[in-house]
Structures are given as C-alpha cells and as structure tokens.
XYZ file of C-alpha atoms in Angstrom:
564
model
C -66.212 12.690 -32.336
C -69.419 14.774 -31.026
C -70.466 17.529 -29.281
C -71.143 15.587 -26.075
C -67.892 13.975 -26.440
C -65.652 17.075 -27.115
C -67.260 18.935 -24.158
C -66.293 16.051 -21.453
C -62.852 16.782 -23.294
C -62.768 20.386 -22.641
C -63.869 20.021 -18.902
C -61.306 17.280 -18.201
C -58.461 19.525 -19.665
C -60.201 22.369 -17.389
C -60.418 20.534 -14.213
C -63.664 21.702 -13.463
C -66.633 19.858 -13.265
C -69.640 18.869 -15.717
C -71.882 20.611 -13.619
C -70.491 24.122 -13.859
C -70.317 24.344 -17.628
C -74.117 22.778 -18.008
C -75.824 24.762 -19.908
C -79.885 24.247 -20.330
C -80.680 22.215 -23.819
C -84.230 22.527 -23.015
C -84.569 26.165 -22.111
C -84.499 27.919 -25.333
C -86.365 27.603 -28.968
C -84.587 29.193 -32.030
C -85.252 32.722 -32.623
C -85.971 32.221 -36.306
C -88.247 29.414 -38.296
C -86.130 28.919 -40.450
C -82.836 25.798 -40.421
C -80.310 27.775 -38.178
C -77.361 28.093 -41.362
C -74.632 30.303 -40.140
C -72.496 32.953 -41.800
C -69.982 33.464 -38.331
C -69.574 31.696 -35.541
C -68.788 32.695 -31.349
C -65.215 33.908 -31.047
C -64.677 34.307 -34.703
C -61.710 36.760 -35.710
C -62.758 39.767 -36.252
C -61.536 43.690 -36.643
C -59.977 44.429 -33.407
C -62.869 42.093 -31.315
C -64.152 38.344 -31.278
C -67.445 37.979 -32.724
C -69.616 38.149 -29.698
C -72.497 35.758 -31.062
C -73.564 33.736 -34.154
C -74.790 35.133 -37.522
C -77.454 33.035 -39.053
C -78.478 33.493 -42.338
C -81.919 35.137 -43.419
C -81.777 33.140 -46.835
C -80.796 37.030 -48.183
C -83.567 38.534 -47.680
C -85.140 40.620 -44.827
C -88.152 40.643 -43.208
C -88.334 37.246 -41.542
C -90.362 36.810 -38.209
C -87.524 36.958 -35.181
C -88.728 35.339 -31.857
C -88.278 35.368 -28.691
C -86.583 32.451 -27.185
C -87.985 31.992 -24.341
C -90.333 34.209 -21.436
C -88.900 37.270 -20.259
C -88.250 40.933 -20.121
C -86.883 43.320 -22.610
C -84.486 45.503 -20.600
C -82.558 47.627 -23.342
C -83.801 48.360 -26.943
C -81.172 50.437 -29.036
C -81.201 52.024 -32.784
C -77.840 52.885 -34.029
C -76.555 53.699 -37.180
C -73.252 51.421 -36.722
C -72.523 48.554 -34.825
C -75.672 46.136 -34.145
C -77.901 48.860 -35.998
C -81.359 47.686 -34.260
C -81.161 45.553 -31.672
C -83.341 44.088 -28.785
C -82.306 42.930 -25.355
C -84.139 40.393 -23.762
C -83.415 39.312 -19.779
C -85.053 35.491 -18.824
C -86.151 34.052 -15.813
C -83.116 31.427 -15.727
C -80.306 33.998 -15.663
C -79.400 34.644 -19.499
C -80.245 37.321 -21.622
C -80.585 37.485 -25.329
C -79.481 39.464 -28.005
C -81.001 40.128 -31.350
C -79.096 42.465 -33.595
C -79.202 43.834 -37.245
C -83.060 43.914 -37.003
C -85.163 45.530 -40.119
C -87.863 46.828 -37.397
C -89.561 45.851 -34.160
C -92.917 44.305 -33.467
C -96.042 46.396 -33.371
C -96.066 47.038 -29.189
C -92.498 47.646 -29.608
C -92.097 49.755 -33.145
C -94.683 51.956 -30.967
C -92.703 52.451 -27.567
C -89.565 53.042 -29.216
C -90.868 55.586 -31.785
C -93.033 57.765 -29.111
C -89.211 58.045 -27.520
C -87.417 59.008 -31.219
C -90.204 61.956 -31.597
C -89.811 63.014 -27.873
C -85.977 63.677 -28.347
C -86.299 64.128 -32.012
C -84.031 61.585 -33.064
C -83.412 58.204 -34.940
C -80.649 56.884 -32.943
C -81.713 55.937 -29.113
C -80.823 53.707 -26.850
C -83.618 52.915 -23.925
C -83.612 50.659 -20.993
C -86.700 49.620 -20.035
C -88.579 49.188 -16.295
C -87.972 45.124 -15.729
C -91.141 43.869 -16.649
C -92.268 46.549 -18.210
C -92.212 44.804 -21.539
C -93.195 41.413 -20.867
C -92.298 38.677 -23.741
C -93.561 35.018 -24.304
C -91.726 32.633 -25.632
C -92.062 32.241 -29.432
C -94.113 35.754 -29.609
C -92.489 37.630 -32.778
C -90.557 40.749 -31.147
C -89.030 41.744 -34.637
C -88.330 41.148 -38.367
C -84.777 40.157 -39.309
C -82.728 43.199 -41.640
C -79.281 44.496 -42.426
C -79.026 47.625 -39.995
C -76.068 48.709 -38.561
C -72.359 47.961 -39.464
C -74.018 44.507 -41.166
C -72.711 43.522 -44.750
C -75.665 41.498 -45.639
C -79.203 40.635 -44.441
C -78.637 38.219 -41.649
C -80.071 37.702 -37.851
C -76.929 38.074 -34.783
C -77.745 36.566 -32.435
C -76.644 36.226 -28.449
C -76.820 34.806 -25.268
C -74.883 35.967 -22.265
C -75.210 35.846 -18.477
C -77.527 38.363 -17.367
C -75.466 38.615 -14.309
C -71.745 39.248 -15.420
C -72.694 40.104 -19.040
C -70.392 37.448 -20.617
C -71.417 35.996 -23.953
C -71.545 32.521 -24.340
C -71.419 30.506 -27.434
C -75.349 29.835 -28.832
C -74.817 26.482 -29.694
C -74.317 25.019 -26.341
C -77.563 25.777 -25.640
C -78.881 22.972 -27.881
C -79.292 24.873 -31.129
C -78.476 22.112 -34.304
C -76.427 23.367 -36.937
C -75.383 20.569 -39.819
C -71.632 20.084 -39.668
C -69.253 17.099 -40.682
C -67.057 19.024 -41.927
C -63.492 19.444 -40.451
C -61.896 22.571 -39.674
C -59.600 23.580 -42.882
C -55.709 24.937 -42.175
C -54.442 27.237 -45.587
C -50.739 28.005 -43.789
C -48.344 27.311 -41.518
C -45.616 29.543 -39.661
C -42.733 28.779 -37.525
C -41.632 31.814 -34.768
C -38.399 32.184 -33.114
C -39.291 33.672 -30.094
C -35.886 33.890 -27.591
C -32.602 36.227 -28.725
C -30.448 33.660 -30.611
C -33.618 31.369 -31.601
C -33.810 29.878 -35.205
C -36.374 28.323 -37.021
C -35.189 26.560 -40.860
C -32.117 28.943 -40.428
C -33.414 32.129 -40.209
C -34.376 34.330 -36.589
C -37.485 35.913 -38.422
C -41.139 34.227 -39.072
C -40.623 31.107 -41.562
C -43.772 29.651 -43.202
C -43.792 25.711 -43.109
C -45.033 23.668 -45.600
C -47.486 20.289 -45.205
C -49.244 17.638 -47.049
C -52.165 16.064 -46.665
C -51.898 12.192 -45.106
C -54.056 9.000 -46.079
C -55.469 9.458 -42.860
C -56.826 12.892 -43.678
C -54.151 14.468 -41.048
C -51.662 16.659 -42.181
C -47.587 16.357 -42.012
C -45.479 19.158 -42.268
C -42.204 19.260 -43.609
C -39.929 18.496 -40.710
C -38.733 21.593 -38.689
C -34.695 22.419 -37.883
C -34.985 24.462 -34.876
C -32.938 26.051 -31.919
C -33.919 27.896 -28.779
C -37.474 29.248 -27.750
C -39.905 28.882 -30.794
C -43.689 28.581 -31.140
C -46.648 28.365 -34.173
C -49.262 29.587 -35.735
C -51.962 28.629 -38.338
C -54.323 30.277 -40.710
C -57.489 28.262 -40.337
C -61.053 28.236 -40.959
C -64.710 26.105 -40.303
C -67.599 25.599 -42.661
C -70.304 23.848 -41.686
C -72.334 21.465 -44.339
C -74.841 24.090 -45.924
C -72.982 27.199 -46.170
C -69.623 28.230 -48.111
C -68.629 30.688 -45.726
C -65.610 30.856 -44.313
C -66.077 30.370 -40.339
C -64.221 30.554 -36.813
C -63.052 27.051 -35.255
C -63.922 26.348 -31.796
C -60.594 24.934 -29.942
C -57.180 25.042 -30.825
C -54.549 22.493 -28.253
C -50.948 22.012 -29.228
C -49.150 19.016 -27.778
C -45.611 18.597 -27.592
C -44.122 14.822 -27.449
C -47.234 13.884 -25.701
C -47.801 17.104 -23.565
C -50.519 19.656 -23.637
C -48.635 23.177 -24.137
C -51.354 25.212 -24.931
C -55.582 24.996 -25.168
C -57.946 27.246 -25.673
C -61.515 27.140 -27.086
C -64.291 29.493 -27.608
C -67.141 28.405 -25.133
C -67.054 31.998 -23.648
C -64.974 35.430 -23.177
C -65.589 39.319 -21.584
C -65.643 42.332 -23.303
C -63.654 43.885 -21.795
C -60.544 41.335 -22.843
C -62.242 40.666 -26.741
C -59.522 43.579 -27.987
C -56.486 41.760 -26.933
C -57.675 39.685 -29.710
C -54.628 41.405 -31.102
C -51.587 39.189 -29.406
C -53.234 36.190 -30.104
C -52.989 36.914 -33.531
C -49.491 37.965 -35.521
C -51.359 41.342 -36.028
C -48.317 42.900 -38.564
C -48.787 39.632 -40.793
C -52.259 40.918 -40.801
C -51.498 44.596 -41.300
C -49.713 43.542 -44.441
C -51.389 40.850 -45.662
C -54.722 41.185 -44.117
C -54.420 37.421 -43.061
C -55.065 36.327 -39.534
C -52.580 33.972 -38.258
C -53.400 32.477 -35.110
C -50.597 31.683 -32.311
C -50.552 28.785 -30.624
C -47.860 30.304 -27.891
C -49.544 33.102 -25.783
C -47.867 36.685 -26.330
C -46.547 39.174 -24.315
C -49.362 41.660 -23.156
C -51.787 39.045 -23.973
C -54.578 38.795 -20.912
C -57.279 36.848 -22.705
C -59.238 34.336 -20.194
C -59.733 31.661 -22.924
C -56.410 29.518 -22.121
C -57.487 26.351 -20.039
C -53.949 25.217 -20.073
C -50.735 26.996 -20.727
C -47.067 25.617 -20.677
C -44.376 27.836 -20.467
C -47.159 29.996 -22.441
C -47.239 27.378 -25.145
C -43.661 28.041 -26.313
C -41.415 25.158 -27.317
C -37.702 25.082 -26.128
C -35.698 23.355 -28.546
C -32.576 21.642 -27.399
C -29.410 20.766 -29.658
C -29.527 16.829 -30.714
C -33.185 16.818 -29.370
C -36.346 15.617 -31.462
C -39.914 16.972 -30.635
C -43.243 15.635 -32.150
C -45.723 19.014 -32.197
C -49.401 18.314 -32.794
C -51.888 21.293 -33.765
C -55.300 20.133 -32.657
C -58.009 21.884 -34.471
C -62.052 21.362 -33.540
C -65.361 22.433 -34.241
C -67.932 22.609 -31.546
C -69.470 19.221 -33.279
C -65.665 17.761 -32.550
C -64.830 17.450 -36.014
C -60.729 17.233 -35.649
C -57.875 18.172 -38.266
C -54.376 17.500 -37.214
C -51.584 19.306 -37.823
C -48.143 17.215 -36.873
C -45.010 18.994 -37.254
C -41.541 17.360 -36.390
C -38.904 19.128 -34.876
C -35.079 18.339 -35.202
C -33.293 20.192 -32.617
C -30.069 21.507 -34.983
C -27.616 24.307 -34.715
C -26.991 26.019 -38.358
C -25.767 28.678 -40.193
C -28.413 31.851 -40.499
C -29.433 32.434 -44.343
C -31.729 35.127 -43.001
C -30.060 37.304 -40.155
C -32.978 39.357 -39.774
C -32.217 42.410 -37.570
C -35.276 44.886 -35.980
C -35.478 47.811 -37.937
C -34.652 50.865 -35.521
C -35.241 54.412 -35.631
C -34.299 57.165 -33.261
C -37.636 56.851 -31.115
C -38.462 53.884 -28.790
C -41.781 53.327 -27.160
C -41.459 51.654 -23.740
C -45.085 50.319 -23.686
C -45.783 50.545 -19.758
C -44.865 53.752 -19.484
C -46.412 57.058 -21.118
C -45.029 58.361 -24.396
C -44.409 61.698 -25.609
C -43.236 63.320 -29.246
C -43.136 66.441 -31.335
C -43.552 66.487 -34.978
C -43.167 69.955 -35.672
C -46.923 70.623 -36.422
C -48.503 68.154 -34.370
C -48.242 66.576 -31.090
C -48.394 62.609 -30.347
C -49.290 61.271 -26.882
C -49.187 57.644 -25.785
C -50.478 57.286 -22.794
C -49.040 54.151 -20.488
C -50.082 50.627 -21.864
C -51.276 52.317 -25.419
C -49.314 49.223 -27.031
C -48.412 45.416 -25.685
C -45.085 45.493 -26.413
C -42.019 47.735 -26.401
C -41.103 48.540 -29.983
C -38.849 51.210 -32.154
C -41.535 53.663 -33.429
C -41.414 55.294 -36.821
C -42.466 59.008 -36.524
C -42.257 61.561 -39.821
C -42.861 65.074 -40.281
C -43.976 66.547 -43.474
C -44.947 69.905 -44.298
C -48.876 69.388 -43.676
C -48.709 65.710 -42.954
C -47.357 63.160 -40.025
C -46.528 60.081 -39.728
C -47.342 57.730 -36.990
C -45.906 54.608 -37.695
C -48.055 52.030 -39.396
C -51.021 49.758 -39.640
C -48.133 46.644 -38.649
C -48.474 47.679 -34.498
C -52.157 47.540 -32.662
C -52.749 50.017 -30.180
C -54.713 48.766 -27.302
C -55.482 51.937 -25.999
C -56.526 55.909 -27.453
C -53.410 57.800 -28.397
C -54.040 61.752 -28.890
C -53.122 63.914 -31.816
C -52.760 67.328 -31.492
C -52.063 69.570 -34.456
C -51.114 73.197 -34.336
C -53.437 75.198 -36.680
C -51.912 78.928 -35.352
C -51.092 79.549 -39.218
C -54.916 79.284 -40.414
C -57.255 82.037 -40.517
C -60.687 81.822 -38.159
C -62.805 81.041 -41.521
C -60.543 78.284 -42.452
C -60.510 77.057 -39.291
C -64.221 75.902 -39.367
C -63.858 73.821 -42.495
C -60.750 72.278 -41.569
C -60.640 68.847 -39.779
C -57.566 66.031 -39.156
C -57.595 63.288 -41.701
C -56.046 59.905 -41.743
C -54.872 58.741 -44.908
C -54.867 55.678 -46.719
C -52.710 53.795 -48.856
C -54.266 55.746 -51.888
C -53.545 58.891 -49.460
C -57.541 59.040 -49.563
C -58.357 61.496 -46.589
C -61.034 59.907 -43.939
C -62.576 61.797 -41.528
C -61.367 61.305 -37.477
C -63.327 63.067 -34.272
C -61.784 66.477 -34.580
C -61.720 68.437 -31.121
C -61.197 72.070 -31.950
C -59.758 74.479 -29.249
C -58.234 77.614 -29.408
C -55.025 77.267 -32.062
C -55.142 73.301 -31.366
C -57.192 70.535 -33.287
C -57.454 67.382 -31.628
C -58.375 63.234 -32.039
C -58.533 60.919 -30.215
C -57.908 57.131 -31.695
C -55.703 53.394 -31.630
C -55.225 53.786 -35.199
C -51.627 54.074 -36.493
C -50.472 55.519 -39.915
C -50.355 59.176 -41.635
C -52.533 62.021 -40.684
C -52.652 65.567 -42.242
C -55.518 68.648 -41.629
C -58.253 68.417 -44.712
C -60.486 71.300 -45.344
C -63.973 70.862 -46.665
C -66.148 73.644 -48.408
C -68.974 72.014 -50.141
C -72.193 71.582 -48.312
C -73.749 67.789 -48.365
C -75.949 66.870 -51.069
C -79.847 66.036 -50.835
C -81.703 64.598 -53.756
C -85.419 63.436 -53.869
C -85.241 59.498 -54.059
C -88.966 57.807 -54.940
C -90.344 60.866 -55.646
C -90.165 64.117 -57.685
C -91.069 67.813 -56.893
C -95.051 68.643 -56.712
C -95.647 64.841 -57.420
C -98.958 63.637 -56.334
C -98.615 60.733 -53.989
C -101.698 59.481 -52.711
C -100.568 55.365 -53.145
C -96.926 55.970 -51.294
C -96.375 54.392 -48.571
C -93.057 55.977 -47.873
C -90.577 58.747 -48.346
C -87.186 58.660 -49.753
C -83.970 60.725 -50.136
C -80.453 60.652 -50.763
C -78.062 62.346 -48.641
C -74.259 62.220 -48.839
C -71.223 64.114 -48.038
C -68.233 63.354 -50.452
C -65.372 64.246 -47.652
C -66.062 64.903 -44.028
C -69.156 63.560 -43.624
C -72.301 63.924 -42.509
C -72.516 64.908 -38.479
C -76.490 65.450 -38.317
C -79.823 65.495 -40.401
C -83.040 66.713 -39.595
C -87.049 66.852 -41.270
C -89.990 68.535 -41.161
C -93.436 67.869 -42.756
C -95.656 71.025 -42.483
C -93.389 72.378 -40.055
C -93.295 69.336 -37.674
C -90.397 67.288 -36.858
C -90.927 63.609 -38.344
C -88.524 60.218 -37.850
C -86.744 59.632 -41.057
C -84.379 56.573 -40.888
C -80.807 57.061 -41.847
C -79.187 54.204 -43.688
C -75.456 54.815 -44.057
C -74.629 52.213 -46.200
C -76.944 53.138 -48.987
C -77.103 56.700 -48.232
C -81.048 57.025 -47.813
C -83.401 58.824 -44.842
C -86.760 57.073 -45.307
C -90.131 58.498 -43.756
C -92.872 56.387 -43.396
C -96.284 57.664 -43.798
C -98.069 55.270 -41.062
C -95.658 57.980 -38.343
C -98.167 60.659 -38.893
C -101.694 61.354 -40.315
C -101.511 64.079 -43.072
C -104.472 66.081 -42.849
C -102.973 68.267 -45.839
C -103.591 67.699 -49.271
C -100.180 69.595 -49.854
C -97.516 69.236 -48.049
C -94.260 70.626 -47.399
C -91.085 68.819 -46.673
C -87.887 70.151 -45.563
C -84.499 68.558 -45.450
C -81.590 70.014 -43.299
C -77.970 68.066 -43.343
C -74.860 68.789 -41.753
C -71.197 67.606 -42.315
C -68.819 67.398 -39.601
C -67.293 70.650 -40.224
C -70.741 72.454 -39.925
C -71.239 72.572 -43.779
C -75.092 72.574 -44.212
C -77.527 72.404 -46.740
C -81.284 72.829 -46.772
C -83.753 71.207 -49.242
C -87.566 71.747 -49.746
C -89.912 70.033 -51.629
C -93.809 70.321 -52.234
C -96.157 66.980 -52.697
C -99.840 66.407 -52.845
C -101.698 63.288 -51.182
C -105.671 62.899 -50.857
C-alpha cells in the first residue's frame, strides 16, 4: 500500500475532500544535501508534547550546509539555551513557513544581524522578529550549518513546516520529501482496559496485558479476550524506516470492531496549544512507572486532541454476555506500510481473580474545580482543570519535606507551592531555594519566587519537594587555554562553568573591559568566545569571567593572555 493510496484512505474516512488536504509536491527542495534519514518523525511521543516536526540525521556530525527550501522571508530568528537552541524561521510566498532548529550557527548575513543584536543587549540568548522582507531568502541559498544546540541529544537538523496563517505544523513528508521505508510499523505489547464500574477484562477490573503471535500472513493474533462491560486497548508501538535503527512514531492508528470503524486518528497535523493533552491519549501512570508509552485506542476523559477523524462511542467497546466481537488494531506508516493487530473477544461473565480497588486517601481532587491544601510547612494550590480527571490525591508532610503525590498523575496545568520559611534567618534565606526530589532524593532546582516569609514555584510536576540551601559559588576553569599563555594561532576561547546544586542563573565577560558574546553550552558546560567578534588591538589582554547561581552565589575569574 503507498503513500498516494493511504492518503485517499484517510480523506474518505474524513469526509472531506482531496482538494483540501493537497499539499504542494513541487513547492519545496530539501533543506539538507544529504538522503533525508530520520531519527523522529511528526507526532512522535514525546515528554509531555508531540514532536512538532521531523529530525533528520546529520550523519553525526555538525556543520552541514542547511538550505532554504524555497523563496521567502525570515520573520523570527531565536538563540536559546533549551528547547530548539538556534533556530531560523522562514515565511514563503505560498502560505507555509519553515522551521530549522538545533542549528550550529547562521549564515554570514545572518551570524552578523543577529550578533550586532546579542552585543546591543549584551546577551547570548535572543529572540528577534524581523521586518517582512527584511531578510530576503532564495531558494537553496545556505541560511545555516546543521549542530546540536538546544535541548538536542545528538547532532541532527529539526525540521518544520506549518501554516503561516494559523501556525499549525504539518507533517514534512507530505510535502513530497522521500524517505526509504518498507518497513512495517512494529507492536512490543498489548493491554486490555476495563473502563465502566463492574467491567472485566481476563477476570480482573484493572489493566491486563494480552498476549499475541505472529501469523503466516505477517498479522498478528492475540490470545482471545473474555470480557464484560465497557472496555477498550492500547499498544506499545513503534516505526523504523529502511536506513536507520531508530525507534520512530507511526502515522495512523484505526480500530475496527466486527467490521466497524471505532476509532482513527493519524498524524497529518495538530495545534500547540492541544500537543500537551498528549497525556490522555497515552496511559500516562504505565508511563510514570515504567517509562513506556502505551497508546489508547479509546479516547479519555479530558482528552481534547483534534487528531480523531472518527470516534465511536469514543472508541470504547461494550461487551455483551454470550456476544463475540472481532477487534482489529490498524497500524500505518505514512508510506502505508500496515501491521494488524486482531484480537477476539468472548463476551463472558466470571469470577474476579484480581478485585482491584482505587487506592484512597483522605484528600480528593475534583479536577474542574480549584483545589486547596495545607501541609504544615507548605501550601499546595490547584487551580480549576490542573488535572483531567478526578482522582484521590496523596499529600505527606515531613519535617522539611512534602509530598505531592507522584509522577503516576499529569498535570495539565501550573499548580503553586508555597513554603513557609518564617523559621530561617535573612542570610539563610538568600541561599535557600525549593527542590524537587528524585527517586535517589537528588535535589533539582525549581523557579523559586521569594517574598517576604514565603518561597514560591510554580510547576505541573508531581512528587516530593523540600527547601535546599546552597553556599558554594559556581566554578570557572580555563578550558583551551592556560594563564599568561600566548595565543596568537587561537581561533577561539574556552571555559568551563558549572554549578553542582542550584545552578547557574547568569554569566557574563569582558575582554579589556568590554562586554564580548561568549556562547553557553549547557550540556557540556562550556562559554566559547570567538576571536572573529572583535579585533584585539592588545598584545595582552585581560579576560574576566563573572557567574551566578540561582541563589545569587557568584564567582569572578580573571585571566591574562598575549596574542600578536
């Protein structure tokens, strides 16, 4: 099955026409010269979001020549230590804009107009939106050279197109980009949910995982189902396409049920502002525990994604005593590669081996309304909607430590924290801050608001928080270079910075006195300073470091070098 073919099947489940999914095949070259090889795919699960583009591999290395895909504008150029580190935004005449993320540095016009903007505010991370047409772009002109900035794990290009109009991303590939794949999508589990009060599922009322094999005809059987009242399912999936290992996002998911469509939805397109509740389409305490994403085939409550193009009773199955249902999972790729997933269902009343009750507590959050509760030394606020669904909500109090529940529940919203810090002196006050804990009880540093005798953060993370207090000053050590070294070859600077507990909040460097750009690279803890930035008209010069951790901690370091 194809591309061309799976589309037509997608509209005709839609009921829309061909015409208003067409998307130009013609418009667009690749943004790299290179074969497009991914490492994630559109809509792929991710932490909290769906990945908003497609990664394609720089054959680990950085440096490569990015292009622009077609004529047009840049409209928003941004340089961020997290997230899509550098990144280019580029609006086209035909209504789409592209996105090019992760970048190791910008093309000459553009490395210029950005940095005269980081030495006017005196900073490394900007984010600039541009006059339209006041950076004009030809298609295939080099705007950048692929890199690893940002939140990236490896060197790779991400890359987007969305609607210049409403902003939505849409998946690359329909745009008439080639990637190699034969491959069918790959299923590692099953589960089985009883979803209605008395529902069972292989005698028990809790999640069940269902066993399968694989068929002769490459589709897959699972072991037949005994089943009662409301239930629905879920799979634990994955795509690779022919060149690459990596583990990638399928494109469509339908369940059918004795011949009827219950449930489809595909990845051709989402907003932003829904990509969160990629946390009820998902059994998001399976992953808590297990960090394994299973995805639901049945559509949750407080679930308000726009990626359904058919629902049935939300793609829950009602199972009737002396009743037999055929379910098929229908996994694609975007090149229509297929695996099926059949699972028979015997509708059968019988005796509970697990009687699984929900574990309750003496608090209950009622999700659409707001939430208060006192912990002794701290505060908790939920504010209406925080969470999807109403739940019993295990709150602790310790001596210097709380407990908010667990990593099992997503919050869809900030909660607030408030901790009472009467009992601390002014002094300690300042090097205080509220941790979260991990599992190692490992204290991480959250946004601490400090005001008056109350310390404050903000966050949707659940689990056990406790005030830290950090003394020692960040450390900054010489990298490439050593103390009254002559350096008349070097192209660059280097340096080290780190901050083993709070963090570090700001940096800041002079060179004879004058501010200069020094890059900040989080994930290997270096500032960089490139010598092309400024002429040195000194044959020795001066350079001072100043960082900052986010309880003010500081430390200053100054070292002498000679150039000719």
């Amino acid at each position: 099955m194809g591309r061309t073919f799976l589309i037509f099947l997608l509209i005709s489940s839609m009921g829309i026409s061909a015409q208003e999914t067409t998307y130009p095949k013609e418009a667009f070259r690749p943004p790299l010269d290179i074969p497009l090889i991914l490492a994630g795919t559109f809509g792929e699960l991710r932490s909290n979001h769906f990945h908003s583009g497609i990664d394609i591999k720089t054959q680990q290395r950085e440096g490569l020549p990015v292009y622009a895909i077609g004529n047009g504008t840049i409209t928003r150029i941004k340089v961020s230590l997290w997230g899509y580190g550098k990144v280019l935004y580029v609006a086209h005449p035909n209504g789409y804009t592209s996105v090019y993320g992760h970048l190791q540095k910008f093309s000459p016009k553009i490395e210029e107009y950005i940095k005269k903007i980081q030495y006017g505010k005196k900073s490394y991370e900007v984010e600039v939106f541009p006059e339209y047409g006041e950076i004009k772009l030809e298609k295939g002109e080099v705007i950048a050279y692929s890199g690893n900035t940002g939140g990236s794990s490896g060197p790779h290009l991400h890359f987007e197109i969305r609607s210049s109009i409403s902003e939505k991303p849409t998946n690359p590939l329909l745009y008439g980009y080639e990637v190699r794949d034969a491959t069918n999508p790959t299923v590692v589990g099953l589960y089985g949910y009883p979803l209605s009060k008395n529902a069972q599922l292989n005698q028990s009322n809790t999640k069940s995982q269902i066993n399968f094999t694989r068929q002769k005809d490459g589709s897959l059987l699972a072991d037949k189902v005994t089943a009662l009242g409301t239930i629905g399912f879920g799979f634990v999936g994955f795509d690779r396409q022919d060149l690459a290992a990596n583990k990638n996002g399928v494109y469509s998911v339908r369940q059918v049920v004795n011949g009827q469509v219950y449930s489809d939805y595909d990845f051709e397109s989402f907003s932003f502002s829904e990509t969160r509740y990629i946390n009820t389409l998902i059994d998001y305490g399976h992953f808590g525990k297990y960090r394994q994403r299973i995805q639901k085939s049945f559509k949750s409550p407080g679930n308000h994604l726009s990626i359904y193009n058919k629902l049935v009773n939300d793609g829950k199955i009602v199972v009737k005593e002396g009743l037999s249902y055929t379910v098929e999972l229908l996994i694609y790729d975007l090149e229509g590669n297929l695996t099926k997933l059949v699972i028979p269902v015997e509708g059968k009343n019988q005796p509970l081996k697990i009687d699984e009750e929900t574990p309750k507590t003496d608090n209950y959050i009622v999700a659409k309304r707001p939430n208060n509760f006192d912990l002794g030394i701290a505060k908790v606020y939920f504010p209406a909607n925080t969470f999807y669904e109403d739940f019993y909500i295990d709150l602790r109090k310790g001596s210097d430590t709380v407990m908010v529940h667990n990593n099992r529940v997503p919050a869809h919203r900030n909660f607030t924290l408030t901790f009472d810090v009467s009992k601390y002196s002014e002094a300690e006050r300042k090097q205080l801050f509220i941790a979260r804990l991990d599992k190692n009880s490992r204290p991480s540093y959250t946004s601490t608001y400090k005001r008056g005798n109350t310390f404050t953060t903000r966050t949707r993370n659940l689990g056990t928080y406790t005030l830290a207090r950090d003394t020692v000053p960040p450390t900054i050590r010489t990298k490439n270079f050593k103390h009254k070294q002559w350096l008349t070859n070097y192209h660059y600077l280097s340096l080290t910075i780190a901050d083993d507990l709070s963090g570090i909040d700001t940096y800041s460097a002079t060179l004879n006195g004058e501010w200069i750009l020094m890059e900040y690279e989080p994930k290997k803890n270096t500032i960089t300073y490139n010598f092309d930035d400024r002429i040195l008209d000194k044959k020795q010069c001066v350079l001072k470091v100043t960082v900052t951790d986010n309880v003010g901690n500081t430390n200053t370091h100054e070292v002498t070098f000679y150039r000719k």
